[in-house]
Amino acid sequence: MVKFGLLNGPNLDRLGKREPEMYGSVNLAQIQQEVENKAHLLNFQVDSFQSNHEGALIDKIHQWSDDNFSGLILNPGGFTHTSVALRDAVIASGLETVEIHISNIYKRESFRHKSLISDIVSAVIAGMGHKGYLYALDYIKHRLDV
């Protein structure tokens, strides 16, 4: 069975409450359930994790790599634009990684246009709402050819 991680960074625990006009009304638990349901159909095992703390996210990536996970769906939140350490953890992990953003970061403030993650991942999905997580899962299945 293919194992992959679903990793969400800072403030994503506020989905459904935080700026619903931008992020929608679906909360993180609902997104995780949708991903788990689809993963089950694909014979994938998913481990979901969210933290507002950079080190906890990095530790989780290391753990998944050590546990022989194959893929990672990563919404780094605000760390997208600031975290070299998170970038380095993704590189070191060897995980097939898709960067996901609920909003279109390129239609927002200019400081959000630069991702420190995008050039080291297989794909970036932005602006497709919470459904982007499901598209990321499809892409990982395609990339892993399973």
mmCIF file of N, CA and C in Angstrom:
data_model
loop_
_atom_site.group_PDB
_atom_site.id
_atom_site.type_symbol
_atom_site.label_atom_id
_atom_site.label_comp_id
_atom_site.label_asym_id
_atom_site.label_seq_id
_atom_site.Cartn_x
_atom_site.Cartn_y
_atom_site.Cartn_z
ATOM 1 N N MET A 1 0.842 -1.187 0.000
ATOM 2 C CA MET A 1 0.000 0.000 0.000
ATOM 3 C C MET A 1 0.884 1.246 0.000
ATOM 4 N N VAL A 2 0.552 2.195 -0.854
ATOM 5 C CA VAL A 2 1.277 3.455 -0.942
ATOM 6 C C VAL A 2 0.896 4.340 0.245
ATOM 7 N N LYS A 3 1.911 4.865 0.924
ATOM 8 C CA LYS A 3 1.667 5.775 2.051
ATOM 9 C C LYS A 3 2.096 7.180 1.650
ATOM 10 N N PHE A 4 1.271 8.154 2.008
ATOM 11 C CA PHE A 4 1.645 9.545 1.765
ATOM 12 C C PHE A 4 1.165 10.416 2.907
ATOM 13 N N GLY A 5 1.817 11.569 3.031
ATOM 14 C CA GLY A 5 1.483 12.521 4.074
ATOM 15 C C GLY A 5 0.708 13.699 3.523
ATOM 16 N N LEU A 6 -0.216 14.180 4.312
ATOM 17 C CA LEU A 6 -0.977 15.392 4.018
ATOM 18 C C LEU A 6 -0.596 16.394 5.105
ATOM 19 N N LEU A 7 0.191 17.391 4.716
ATOM 20 C CA LEU A 7 0.786 18.311 5.684
ATOM 21 C C LEU A 7 0.277 19.724 5.458
ATOM 22 N N ASN A 8 -0.283 20.306 6.506
ATOM 23 C CA ASN A 8 -0.827 21.662 6.443
ATOM 24 C C ASN A 8 -0.150 22.540 7.472
ATOM 25 N N GLY A 9 0.282 23.714 7.019
ATOM 26 C CA GLY A 9 1.024 24.642 7.856
ATOM 27 C C GLY A 9 0.153 25.606 8.633
ATOM 28 N N PRO A 10 0.761 26.733 9.014
ATOM 29 C CA PRO A 10 0.132 27.664 9.946
ATOM 30 C C PRO A 10 -1.184 28.242 9.443
ATOM 31 N N ASN A 11 -2.092 28.353 10.382
ATOM 32 C CA ASN A 11 -3.411 28.968 10.232
ATOM 33 C C ASN A 11 -4.405 28.123 9.438
ATOM 34 N N LEU A 12 -3.966 27.002 8.902
ATOM 35 C CA LEU A 12 -4.904 26.165 8.148
ATOM 36 C C LEU A 12 -5.870 25.427 9.072
ATOM 37 N N ASP A 13 -5.564 25.385 10.351
ATOM 38 C CA ASP A 13 -6.525 24.877 11.328
ATOM 39 C C ASP A 13 -7.706 25.828 11.481
ATOM 40 N N ARG A 14 -7.622 27.015 10.913
ATOM 41 C CA ARG A 14 -8.691 28.023 10.989
ATOM 42 C C ARG A 14 -9.612 27.995 9.767
ATOM 43 N N LEU A 15 -9.360 27.067 8.837
ATOM 44 C CA LEU A 15 -10.224 26.978 7.655
ATOM 45 C C LEU A 15 -11.676 26.809 8.078
ATOM 46 N N GLY A 16 -12.559 27.413 7.327
ATOM 47 C CA GLY A 16 -13.982 27.407 7.649
ATOM 48 C C GLY A 16 -14.387 28.593 8.503
ATOM 49 N N LYS A 17 -13.416 29.201 9.179
ATOM 50 C CA LYS A 17 -13.652 30.382 10.010
ATOM 51 C C LYS A 17 -12.889 31.586 9.471
ATOM 52 N N ARG A 18 -11.710 31.322 8.943
ATOM 53 C CA ARG A 18 -10.792 32.381 8.504
ATOM 54 C C ARG A 18 -11.122 32.803 7.080
ATOM 55 N N GLU A 19 -11.485 34.046 6.898
ATOM 56 C CA GLU A 19 -11.715 34.625 5.574
ATOM 57 C C GLU A 19 -12.434 33.656 4.622
ATOM 58 N N PRO A 20 -13.660 33.295 4.943
ATOM 59 C CA PRO A 20 -14.364 32.310 4.107
ATOM 60 C C PRO A 20 -14.573 32.778 2.665
ATOM 61 N N GLU A 21 -14.562 34.079 2.434
ATOM 62 C CA GLU A 21 -14.693 34.579 1.059
ATOM 63 C C GLU A 21 -13.464 34.212 0.219
ATOM 64 N N MET A 22 -12.339 33.962 0.868
ATOM 65 C CA MET A 22 -11.118 33.581 0.153
ATOM 66 C C MET A 22 -10.867 32.078 0.226
ATOM 67 N N TYR A 23 -11.106 31.493 1.397
ATOM 68 C CA TYR A 23 -10.745 30.102 1.631
ATOM 69 C C TYR A 23 -11.936 29.146 1.645
ATOM 70 N N GLY A 24 -13.142 29.672 1.588
ATOM 71 C CA GLY A 24 -14.327 28.827 1.590
ATOM 72 C C GLY A 24 -14.791 28.486 2.990
ATOM 73 N N SER A 25 -15.833 27.687 3.056
ATOM 74 C CA SER A 25 -16.447 27.348 4.340
ATOM 75 C C SER A 25 -16.091 25.944 4.815
ATOM 76 N N VAL A 26 -15.344 25.210 4.030
ATOM 77 C CA VAL A 26 -14.954 23.848 4.400
ATOM 78 C C VAL A 26 -13.796 23.917 5.383
ATOM 79 N N ASN A 27 -13.904 23.153 6.471
ATOM 80 C CA ASN A 27 -12.829 23.181 7.466
ATOM 81 C C ASN A 27 -11.782 22.098 7.175
ATOM 82 N N LEU A 28 -10.682 22.133 7.902
ATOM 83 C CA LEU A 28 -9.576 21.223 7.648
ATOM 84 C C LEU A 28 -9.967 19.771 7.889
ATOM 85 N N ALA A 29 -10.748 19.509 8.906
ATOM 86 C CA ALA A 29 -11.182 18.130 9.175
ATOM 87 C C ALA A 29 -11.990 17.580 7.992
ATOM 88 N N GLN A 30 -12.817 18.413 7.392
ATOM 89 C CA GLN A 30 -13.592 17.979 6.229
ATOM 90 C C GLN A 30 -12.676 17.695 5.033
ATOM 91 N N ILE A 31 -11.669 18.539 4.831
ATOM 92 C CA ILE A 31 -10.711 18.309 3.747
ATOM 93 C C ILE A 31 -9.966 17.001 3.983
ATOM 94 N N GLN A 32 -9.510 16.809 5.192
ATOM 95 C CA GLN A 32 -8.779 15.577 5.510
ATOM 96 C C GLN A 32 -9.657 14.354 5.272
ATOM 97 N N GLN A 33 -10.928 14.437 5.618
ATOM 98 C CA GLN A 33 -11.838 13.306 5.410
ATOM 99 C C GLN A 33 -12.036 13.031 3.923
ATOM 100 N N GLU A 34 -12.183 14.090 3.124
ATOM 101 C CA GLU A 34 -12.318 13.911 1.673
ATOM 102 C C GLU A 34 -11.077 13.242 1.087
ATOM 103 N N VAL A 35 -9.913 13.682 1.521
ATOM 104 C CA VAL A 35 -8.659 13.099 1.028
ATOM 105 C C VAL A 35 -8.557 11.635 1.476
ATOM 106 N N GLU A 36 -8.889 11.351 2.722
ATOM 107 C CA GLU A 36 -8.838 9.976 3.219
ATOM 108 C C GLU A 36 -9.798 9.075 2.450
ATOM 109 N N ASN A 37 -10.993 9.575 2.158
ATOM 110 C CA ASN A 37 -11.964 8.784 1.408
ATOM 111 C C ASN A 37 -11.431 8.440 0.018
ATOM 112 N N LYS A 38 -10.899 9.434 -0.657
ATOM 113 C CA LYS A 38 -10.366 9.195 -2.001
ATOM 114 C C LYS A 38 -9.125 8.308 -1.935
ATOM 115 N N ALA A 39 -8.272 8.517 -0.965
ATOM 116 C CA ALA A 39 -7.072 7.694 -0.809
ATOM 117 C C ALA A 39 -7.450 6.226 -0.631
ATOM 118 N N HIS A 40 -8.481 5.971 0.152
ATOM 119 C CA HIS A 40 -8.953 4.597 0.366
ATOM 120 C C HIS A 40 -9.343 3.945 -0.956
ATOM 121 N N LEU A 41 -10.033 4.683 -1.805
ATOM 122 C CA LEU A 41 -10.433 4.165 -3.115
ATOM 123 C C LEU A 41 -9.227 3.842 -3.994
ATOM 124 N N LEU A 42 -8.139 4.587 -3.802
ATOM 125 C CA LEU A 42 -6.917 4.386 -4.585
ATOM 126 C C LEU A 42 -5.964 3.382 -3.944
ATOM 127 N N ASN A 43 -6.389 2.804 -2.812
ATOM 128 C CA ASN A 43 -5.553 1.886 -2.048
ATOM 129 C C ASN A 43 -4.291 2.581 -1.521
ATOM 130 N N PHE A 44 -4.461 3.838 -1.112
ATOM 131 C CA PHE A 44 -3.403 4.641 -0.494
ATOM 132 C C PHE A 44 -3.699 4.752 1.001
ATOM 133 N N GLN A 45 -2.659 4.871 1.767
ATOM 134 C CA GLN A 45 -2.782 5.167 3.190
ATOM 135 C C GLN A 45 -2.317 6.594 3.408
ATOM 136 N N VAL A 46 -3.118 7.403 4.088
ATOM 137 C CA VAL A 46 -2.775 8.804 4.308
ATOM 138 C C VAL A 46 -2.621 9.080 5.799
ATOM 139 N N ASP A 47 -1.624 9.876 6.107
ATOM 140 C CA ASP A 47 -1.427 10.373 7.463
ATOM 141 C C ASP A 47 -1.505 11.889 7.375
ATOM 142 N N SER A 48 -2.441 12.482 8.100
ATOM 143 C CA SER A 48 -2.654 13.929 8.054
ATOM 144 C C SER A 48 -2.055 14.590 9.283
ATOM 145 N N PHE A 49 -1.475 15.777 9.063
ATOM 146 C CA PHE A 49 -0.875 16.517 10.161
ATOM 147 C C PHE A 49 -0.945 18.005 9.852
ATOM 148 N N GLN A 50 -1.244 18.800 10.874
ATOM 149 C CA GLN A 50 -1.254 20.261 10.758
ATOM 150 C C GLN A 50 -0.557 20.827 11.971
ATOM 151 N N SER A 51 0.233 21.870 11.742
ATOM 152 C CA SER A 51 0.842 22.579 12.852
ATOM 153 C C SER A 51 1.066 24.031 12.472
ATOM 154 N N ASN A 52 1.038 24.866 13.485
ATOM 155 C CA ASN A 52 1.386 26.273 13.323
ATOM 156 C C ASN A 52 2.868 26.504 13.609
ATOM 157 N N HIS A 53 3.611 25.425 13.835
ATOM 158 C CA HIS A 53 5.008 25.514 14.242
ATOM 159 C C HIS A 53 5.911 24.865 13.191
ATOM 160 N N GLU A 54 6.856 25.624 12.715
ATOM 161 C CA GLU A 54 7.742 25.190 11.641
ATOM 162 C C GLU A 54 8.481 23.892 11.985
ATOM 163 N N GLY A 55 9.041 23.817 13.168
ATOM 164 C CA GLY A 55 9.801 22.627 13.559
ATOM 165 C C GLY A 55 8.957 21.364 13.576
ATOM 166 N N ALA A 56 7.712 21.477 13.994
ATOM 167 C CA ALA A 56 6.820 20.310 14.022
ATOM 168 C C ALA A 56 6.553 19.803 12.608
ATOM 169 N N LEU A 57 6.411 20.733 11.653
ATOM 170 C CA LEU A 57 6.207 20.343 10.254
ATOM 171 C C LEU A 57 7.439 19.635 9.708
ATOM 172 N N ILE A 58 8.603 20.161 10.020
ATOM 173 C CA ILE A 58 9.856 19.564 9.563
ATOM 174 C C ILE A 58 10.042 18.179 10.171
ATOM 175 N N ASP A 59 9.772 18.055 11.464
ATOM 176 C CA ASP A 59 9.881 16.748 12.126
ATOM 177 C C ASP A 59 8.957 15.723 11.477
ATOM 178 N N LYS A 60 7.774 16.140 11.095
ATOM 179 C CA LYS A 60 6.816 15.216 10.478
ATOM 180 C C LYS A 60 7.314 14.769 9.105
ATOM 181 N N ILE A 61 7.867 15.689 8.322
ATOM 182 C CA ILE A 61 8.424 15.307 7.022
ATOM 183 C C ILE A 61 9.543 14.287 7.210
ATOM 184 N N HIS A 62 10.427 14.520 8.180
ATOM 185 C CA HIS A 62 11.510 13.579 8.461
ATOM 186 C C HIS A 62 10.955 12.215 8.845
ATOM 187 N N GLN A 63 9.946 12.214 9.695
ATOM 188 C CA GLN A 63 9.344 10.951 10.143
ATOM 189 C C GLN A 63 8.766 10.183 8.956
ATOM 190 N N TRP A 64 8.009 10.874 8.104
ATOM 191 C CA TRP A 64 7.410 10.201 6.957
ATOM 192 C C TRP A 64 8.483 9.654 6.018
ATOM 193 N N SER A 65 9.535 10.384 5.821
ATOM 194 C CA SER A 65 10.630 9.906 4.988
ATOM 195 C C SER A 65 11.251 8.652 5.601
ATOM 196 N N ASP A 66 11.512 8.685 6.901
ATOM 197 C CA ASP A 66 12.098 7.539 7.597
ATOM 198 C C ASP A 66 11.158 6.331 7.596
ATOM 199 N N ASP A 67 9.853 6.592 7.552
ATOM 200 C CA ASP A 67 8.843 5.522 7.547
ATOM 201 C C ASP A 67 8.501 5.055 6.131
ATOM 202 N N ASN A 68 9.328 5.454 5.165
ATOM 203 C CA ASN A 68 9.183 5.007 3.769
ATOM 204 C C ASN A 68 7.867 5.415 3.115
ATOM 205 N N PHE A 69 7.391 6.612 3.434
ATOM 206 C CA PHE A 69 6.257 7.159 2.704
ATOM 207 C C PHE A 69 6.722 7.463 1.285
ATOM 208 N N SER A 70 5.781 7.498 0.356
ATOM 209 C CA SER A 70 6.115 7.747 -1.048
ATOM 210 C C SER A 70 5.826 9.172 -1.479
ATOM 211 N N GLY A 71 4.802 9.795 -0.886
ATOM 212 C CA GLY A 71 4.379 11.103 -1.363
ATOM 213 C C GLY A 71 4.013 12.051 -0.252
ATOM 214 N N LEU A 72 3.873 13.319 -0.656
ATOM 215 C CA LEU A 72 3.543 14.394 0.279
ATOM 216 C C LEU A 72 2.691 15.427 -0.442
ATOM 217 N N ILE A 73 1.550 15.732 0.127
ATOM 218 C CA ILE A 73 0.747 16.874 -0.299
ATOM 219 C C ILE A 73 0.980 17.934 0.773
ATOM 220 N N LEU A 74 1.521 19.057 0.355
ATOM 221 C CA LEU A 74 1.992 20.079 1.289
ATOM 222 C C LEU A 74 1.326 21.418 1.018
ATOM 223 N N ASN A 75 0.604 21.914 2.011
ATOM 224 C CA ASN A 75 0.145 23.296 1.999
ATOM 225 C C ASN A 75 0.939 24.001 3.100
ATOM 226 N N PRO A 76 2.029 24.671 2.722
ATOM 227 C CA PRO A 76 2.890 25.264 3.735
ATOM 228 C C PRO A 76 2.353 26.548 4.355
ATOM 229 N N GLY A 77 1.184 27.026 3.896
ATOM 230 C CA GLY A 77 0.644 28.263 4.434
ATOM 231 C C GLY A 77 1.658 29.391 4.301
ATOM 232 N N GLY A 78 1.747 30.232 5.304
ATOM 233 C CA GLY A 78 2.649 31.372 5.277
ATOM 234 C C GLY A 78 4.123 31.005 5.194
ATOM 235 N N PHE A 79 4.473 29.749 5.550
ATOM 236 C CA PHE A 79 5.865 29.319 5.430
ATOM 237 C C PHE A 79 6.291 29.162 3.970
ATOM 238 N N THR A 80 5.330 29.182 3.065
ATOM 239 C CA THR A 80 5.628 29.126 1.632
ATOM 240 C C THR A 80 6.671 30.171 1.256
ATOM 241 N N HIS A 81 6.535 31.332 1.830
ATOM 242 C CA HIS A 81 7.302 32.499 1.417
ATOM 243 C C HIS A 81 8.508 32.788 2.307
ATOM 244 N N THR A 82 8.679 31.998 3.376
ATOM 245 C CA THR A 82 9.696 32.364 4.361
ATOM 246 C C THR A 82 10.610 31.235 4.814
ATOM 247 N N SER A 83 10.240 29.988 4.614
ATOM 248 C CA SER A 83 10.948 28.913 5.299
ATOM 249 C C SER A 83 11.935 28.147 4.414
ATOM 250 N N VAL A 84 13.190 28.506 4.541
ATOM 251 C CA VAL A 84 14.253 27.749 3.896
ATOM 252 C C VAL A 84 14.365 26.375 4.566
ATOM 253 N N ALA A 85 14.148 26.315 5.864
ATOM 254 C CA ALA A 85 14.246 25.052 6.597
ATOM 255 C C ALA A 85 13.201 24.043 6.122
ATOM 256 N N LEU A 86 11.984 24.492 5.874
ATOM 257 C CA LEU A 86 10.942 23.607 5.362
ATOM 258 C C LEU A 86 11.319 23.134 3.954
ATOM 259 N N ARG A 87 11.821 24.036 3.152
ATOM 260 C CA ARG A 87 12.295 23.688 1.807
ATOM 261 C C ARG A 87 13.357 22.598 1.885
ATOM 262 N N ASP A 88 14.335 22.780 2.755
ATOM 263 C CA ASP A 88 15.415 21.809 2.897
ATOM 264 C C ASP A 88 14.887 20.445 3.344
ATOM 265 N N ALA A 89 13.891 20.434 4.220
ATOM 266 C CA ALA A 89 13.305 19.165 4.686
ATOM 267 C C ALA A 89 12.618 18.435 3.538
ATOM 268 N N VAL A 90 11.905 19.175 2.694
ATOM 269 C CA VAL A 90 11.250 18.553 1.541
ATOM 270 C C VAL A 90 12.300 17.957 0.608
ATOM 271 N N ILE A 91 13.343 18.701 0.319
ATOM 272 C CA ILE A 91 14.408 18.192 -0.549
ATOM 273 C C ILE A 91 15.007 16.918 0.036
ATOM 274 N N ALA A 92 15.359 16.943 1.304
ATOM 275 C CA ALA A 92 16.020 15.810 1.945
ATOM 276 C C ALA A 92 15.119 14.583 2.052
ATOM 277 N N SER A 93 13.810 14.795 2.047
ATOM 278 C CA SER A 93 12.873 13.686 2.262
ATOM 279 C C SER A 93 12.821 12.707 1.100
ATOM 280 N N GLY A 94 13.017 13.193 -0.113
ATOM 281 C CA GLY A 94 12.866 12.338 -1.279
ATOM 282 C C GLY A 94 11.429 11.997 -1.607
ATOM 283 N N LEU A 95 10.483 12.625 -0.928
ATOM 284 C CA LEU A 95 9.060 12.346 -1.156
ATOM 285 C C LEU A 95 8.568 13.035 -2.425
ATOM 286 N N GLU A 96 7.748 12.341 -3.190
ATOM 287 C CA GLU A 96 7.073 12.941 -4.348
ATOM 288 C C GLU A 96 6.114 13.981 -3.778
ATOM 289 N N THR A 97 6.369 15.255 -4.039
ATOM 290 C CA THR A 97 5.664 16.332 -3.341
ATOM 291 C C THR A 97 4.880 17.218 -4.291
ATOM 292 N N VAL A 98 3.658 17.526 -3.867
ATOM 293 C CA VAL A 98 2.811 18.500 -4.550
ATOM 294 C C VAL A 98 2.535 19.628 -3.562
ATOM 295 N N GLU A 99 2.840 20.849 -3.976
ATOM 296 C CA GLU A 99 2.542 22.051 -3.180
ATOM 297 C C GLU A 99 1.122 22.487 -3.525
ATOM 298 N N ILE A 100 0.344 22.758 -2.510
ATOM 299 C CA ILE A 100 -1.064 23.123 -2.706
ATOM 300 C C ILE A 100 -1.365 24.434 -1.992
ATOM 301 N N HIS A 101 -2.169 25.261 -2.650
ATOM 302 C CA HIS A 101 -2.682 26.491 -2.043
ATOM 303 C C HIS A 101 -4.157 26.598 -2.393
ATOM 304 N N ILE A 102 -4.966 26.854 -1.415
ATOM 305 C CA ILE A 102 -6.414 26.982 -1.638
ATOM 306 C C ILE A 102 -6.704 28.211 -2.480
ATOM 307 N N SER A 103 -6.055 29.312 -2.155
ATOM 308 C CA SER A 103 -6.237 30.545 -2.925
ATOM 309 C C SER A 103 -5.181 30.613 -4.028
ATOM 310 N N ASN A 104 -5.405 31.486 -4.973
ATOM 311 C CA ASN A 104 -4.420 31.727 -6.021
ATOM 312 C C ASN A 104 -3.427 32.751 -5.475
ATOM 313 N N ILE A 105 -2.272 32.279 -5.046
ATOM 314 C CA ILE A 105 -1.301 33.167 -4.407
ATOM 315 C C ILE A 105 -0.796 34.241 -5.363
ATOM 316 N N TYR A 106 -0.972 34.043 -6.665
ATOM 317 C CA TYR A 106 -0.495 35.010 -7.656
ATOM 318 C C TYR A 106 -1.501 36.131 -7.911
ATOM 319 N N LYS A 107 -2.680 36.022 -7.306
ATOM 320 C CA LYS A 107 -3.677 37.092 -7.383
ATOM 321 C C LYS A 107 -3.788 37.836 -6.053
ATOM 322 N N ARG A 108 -2.804 37.625 -5.209
ATOM 323 C CA ARG A 108 -2.810 38.240 -3.886
ATOM 324 C C ARG A 108 -1.655 39.229 -3.766
ATOM 325 N N GLU A 109 -1.308 39.596 -2.550
ATOM 326 C CA GLU A 109 -0.241 40.554 -2.312
ATOM 327 C C GLU A 109 1.051 40.070 -2.970
ATOM 328 N N SER A 110 1.866 41.003 -3.411
ATOM 329 C CA SER A 110 3.068 40.651 -4.164
ATOM 330 C C SER A 110 4.037 39.779 -3.361
ATOM 331 N N PHE A 111 4.097 39.942 -2.029
ATOM 332 C CA PHE A 111 5.019 39.117 -1.252
ATOM 333 C C PHE A 111 4.618 37.645 -1.274
ATOM 334 N N ARG A 112 3.368 37.353 -1.622
ATOM 335 C CA ARG A 112 2.916 35.961 -1.706
ATOM 336 C C ARG A 112 3.246 35.319 -3.049
ATOM 337 N N HIS A 113 3.727 36.077 -3.994
ATOM 338 C CA HIS A 113 3.996 35.547 -5.331
ATOM 339 C C HIS A 113 5.246 34.674 -5.363
ATOM 340 N N LYS A 114 6.133 34.803 -4.399
ATOM 341 C CA LYS A 114 7.378 34.037 -4.368
ATOM 342 C C LYS A 114 7.245 32.878 -3.391
ATOM 343 N N SER A 115 7.352 31.672 -3.933
ATOM 344 C CA SER A 115 7.341 30.468 -3.109
ATOM 345 C C SER A 115 8.758 29.918 -3.038
ATOM 346 N N LEU A 116 9.207 29.607 -1.829
ATOM 347 C CA LEU A 116 10.505 28.964 -1.654
ATOM 348 C C LEU A 116 10.409 27.460 -1.873
ATOM 349 N N ILE A 117 9.212 26.970 -2.136
ATOM 350 C CA ILE A 117 8.965 25.535 -2.266
ATOM 351 C C ILE A 117 8.757 25.121 -3.725
ATOM 352 N N SER A 118 8.147 25.974 -4.518
ATOM 353 C CA SER A 118 7.652 25.597 -5.850
ATOM 354 C C SER A 118 8.688 24.980 -6.765
ATOM 355 N N ASP A 119 9.909 25.455 -6.722
ATOM 356 C CA ASP A 119 10.900 24.958 -7.678
ATOM 357 C C ASP A 119 11.524 23.623 -7.283
ATOM 358 N N ILE A 120 11.132 23.064 -6.142
ATOM 359 C CA ILE A 120 11.700 21.777 -5.727
ATOM 360 C C ILE A 120 10.641 20.678 -5.636
ATOM 361 N N VAL A 121 9.408 20.983 -6.004
ATOM 362 C CA VAL A 121 8.334 19.990 -5.965
ATOM 363 C C VAL A 121 7.952 19.569 -7.379
ATOM 364 N N SER A 122 7.186 18.500 -7.479
ATOM 365 C CA SER A 122 6.765 17.989 -8.787
ATOM 366 C C SER A 122 5.690 18.844 -9.428
ATOM 367 N N ALA A 123 4.820 19.424 -8.597
ATOM 368 C CA ALA A 123 3.700 20.201 -9.128
ATOM 369 C C ALA A 123 3.232 21.195 -8.078
ATOM 370 N N VAL A 124 2.564 22.234 -8.570
ATOM 371 C CA VAL A 124 1.947 23.246 -7.713
ATOM 372 C C VAL A 124 0.496 23.388 -8.154
ATOM 373 N N ILE A 125 -0.402 23.343 -7.184
ATOM 374 C CA ILE A 125 -1.819 23.563 -7.453
ATOM 375 C C ILE A 125 -2.251 24.743 -6.594
ATOM 376 N N ALA A 126 -2.737 25.787 -7.244
ATOM 377 C CA ALA A 126 -3.145 26.993 -6.517
ATOM 378 C C ALA A 126 -4.438 27.536 -7.087
ATOM 379 N N GLY A 127 -5.300 27.994 -6.191
ATOM 380 C CA GLY A 127 -6.506 28.693 -6.609
ATOM 381 C C GLY A 127 -7.679 27.796 -6.945
ATOM 382 N N MET A 128 -7.613 26.523 -6.613
ATOM 383 C CA MET A 128 -8.697 25.601 -6.939
ATOM 384 C C MET A 128 -9.530 25.240 -5.711
ATOM 385 N N GLY A 129 -9.384 26.039 -4.667
ATOM 386 C CA GLY A 129 -10.134 25.772 -3.449
ATOM 387 C C GLY A 129 -9.684 24.467 -2.814
ATOM 388 N N HIS A 130 -10.534 23.945 -1.947
ATOM 389 C CA HIS A 130 -10.160 22.720 -1.235
ATOM 390 C C HIS A 130 -10.096 21.504 -2.158
ATOM 391 N N LYS A 131 -10.702 21.569 -3.321
ATOM 392 C CA LYS A 131 -10.639 20.459 -4.283
ATOM 393 C C LYS A 131 -9.221 20.255 -4.808
ATOM 394 N N GLY A 132 -8.370 21.265 -4.694
ATOM 395 C CA GLY A 132 -6.987 21.126 -5.107
ATOM 396 C C GLY A 132 -6.276 19.981 -4.399
ATOM 397 N N TYR A 133 -6.675 19.702 -3.158
ATOM 398 C CA TYR A 133 -6.082 18.575 -2.430
ATOM 399 C C TYR A 133 -6.366 17.252 -3.151
ATOM 400 N N LEU A 134 -7.573 17.106 -3.654
ATOM 401 C CA LEU A 134 -7.948 15.874 -4.359
ATOM 402 C C LEU A 134 -7.213 15.769 -5.690
ATOM 403 N N TYR A 135 -7.053 16.893 -6.374
ATOM 404 C CA TYR A 135 -6.297 16.893 -7.623
ATOM 405 C C TYR A 135 -4.839 16.537 -7.354
ATOM 406 N N ALA A 136 -4.312 16.982 -6.231
ATOM 407 C CA ALA A 136 -2.939 16.645 -5.860
ATOM 408 C C ALA A 136 -2.797 15.135 -5.654
ATOM 409 N N LEU A 137 -3.789 14.526 -5.063
ATOM 410 C CA LEU A 137 -3.772 13.081 -4.857
ATOM 411 C C LEU A 137 -3.767 12.345 -6.198
ATOM 412 N N ASP A 138 -4.591 12.802 -7.128
ATOM 413 C CA ASP A 138 -4.590 12.214 -8.477
ATOM 414 C C ASP A 138 -3.213 12.333 -9.116
ATOM 415 N N TYR A 139 -2.595 13.490 -8.953
ATOM 416 C CA TYR A 139 -1.286 13.715 -9.555
ATOM 417 C C TYR A 139 -0.232 12.788 -8.942
ATOM 418 N N ILE A 140 -0.263 12.629 -7.624
ATOM 419 C CA ILE A 140 0.701 11.741 -6.975
ATOM 420 C C ILE A 140 0.506 10.312 -7.476
ATOM 421 N N LYS A 141 -0.731 9.883 -7.611
ATOM 422 C CA LYS A 141 -0.996 8.535 -8.148
ATOM 423 C C LYS A 141 -0.386 8.410 -9.545
ATOM 424 N N HIS A 142 -0.584 9.398 -10.368
ATOM 425 C CA HIS A 142 -0.027 9.388 -11.711
ATOM 426 C C HIS A 142 1.506 9.331 -11.678
ATOM 427 N N ARG A 143 2.122 10.172 -10.857
ATOM 428 C CA ARG A 143 3.588 10.238 -10.786
ATOM 429 C C ARG A 143 4.196 8.953 -10.256
ATOM 430 N N LEU A 144 3.518 8.320 -9.310
ATOM 431 C CA LEU A 144 4.042 7.078 -8.737
ATOM 432 C C LEU A 144 3.718 5.870 -9.605
ATOM 433 N N ASP A 145 2.823 6.076 -10.583
ATOM 434 C CA ASP A 145 2.451 5.032 -11.538
ATOM 435 C C ASP A 145 1.979 3.767 -10.827
ATOM 436 N N VAL A 146 1.066 3.956 -9.878
ATOM 437 C CA VAL A 146 0.517 2.808 -9.143
ATOM 438 C C VAL A 146 -0.968 2.671 -9.372
#
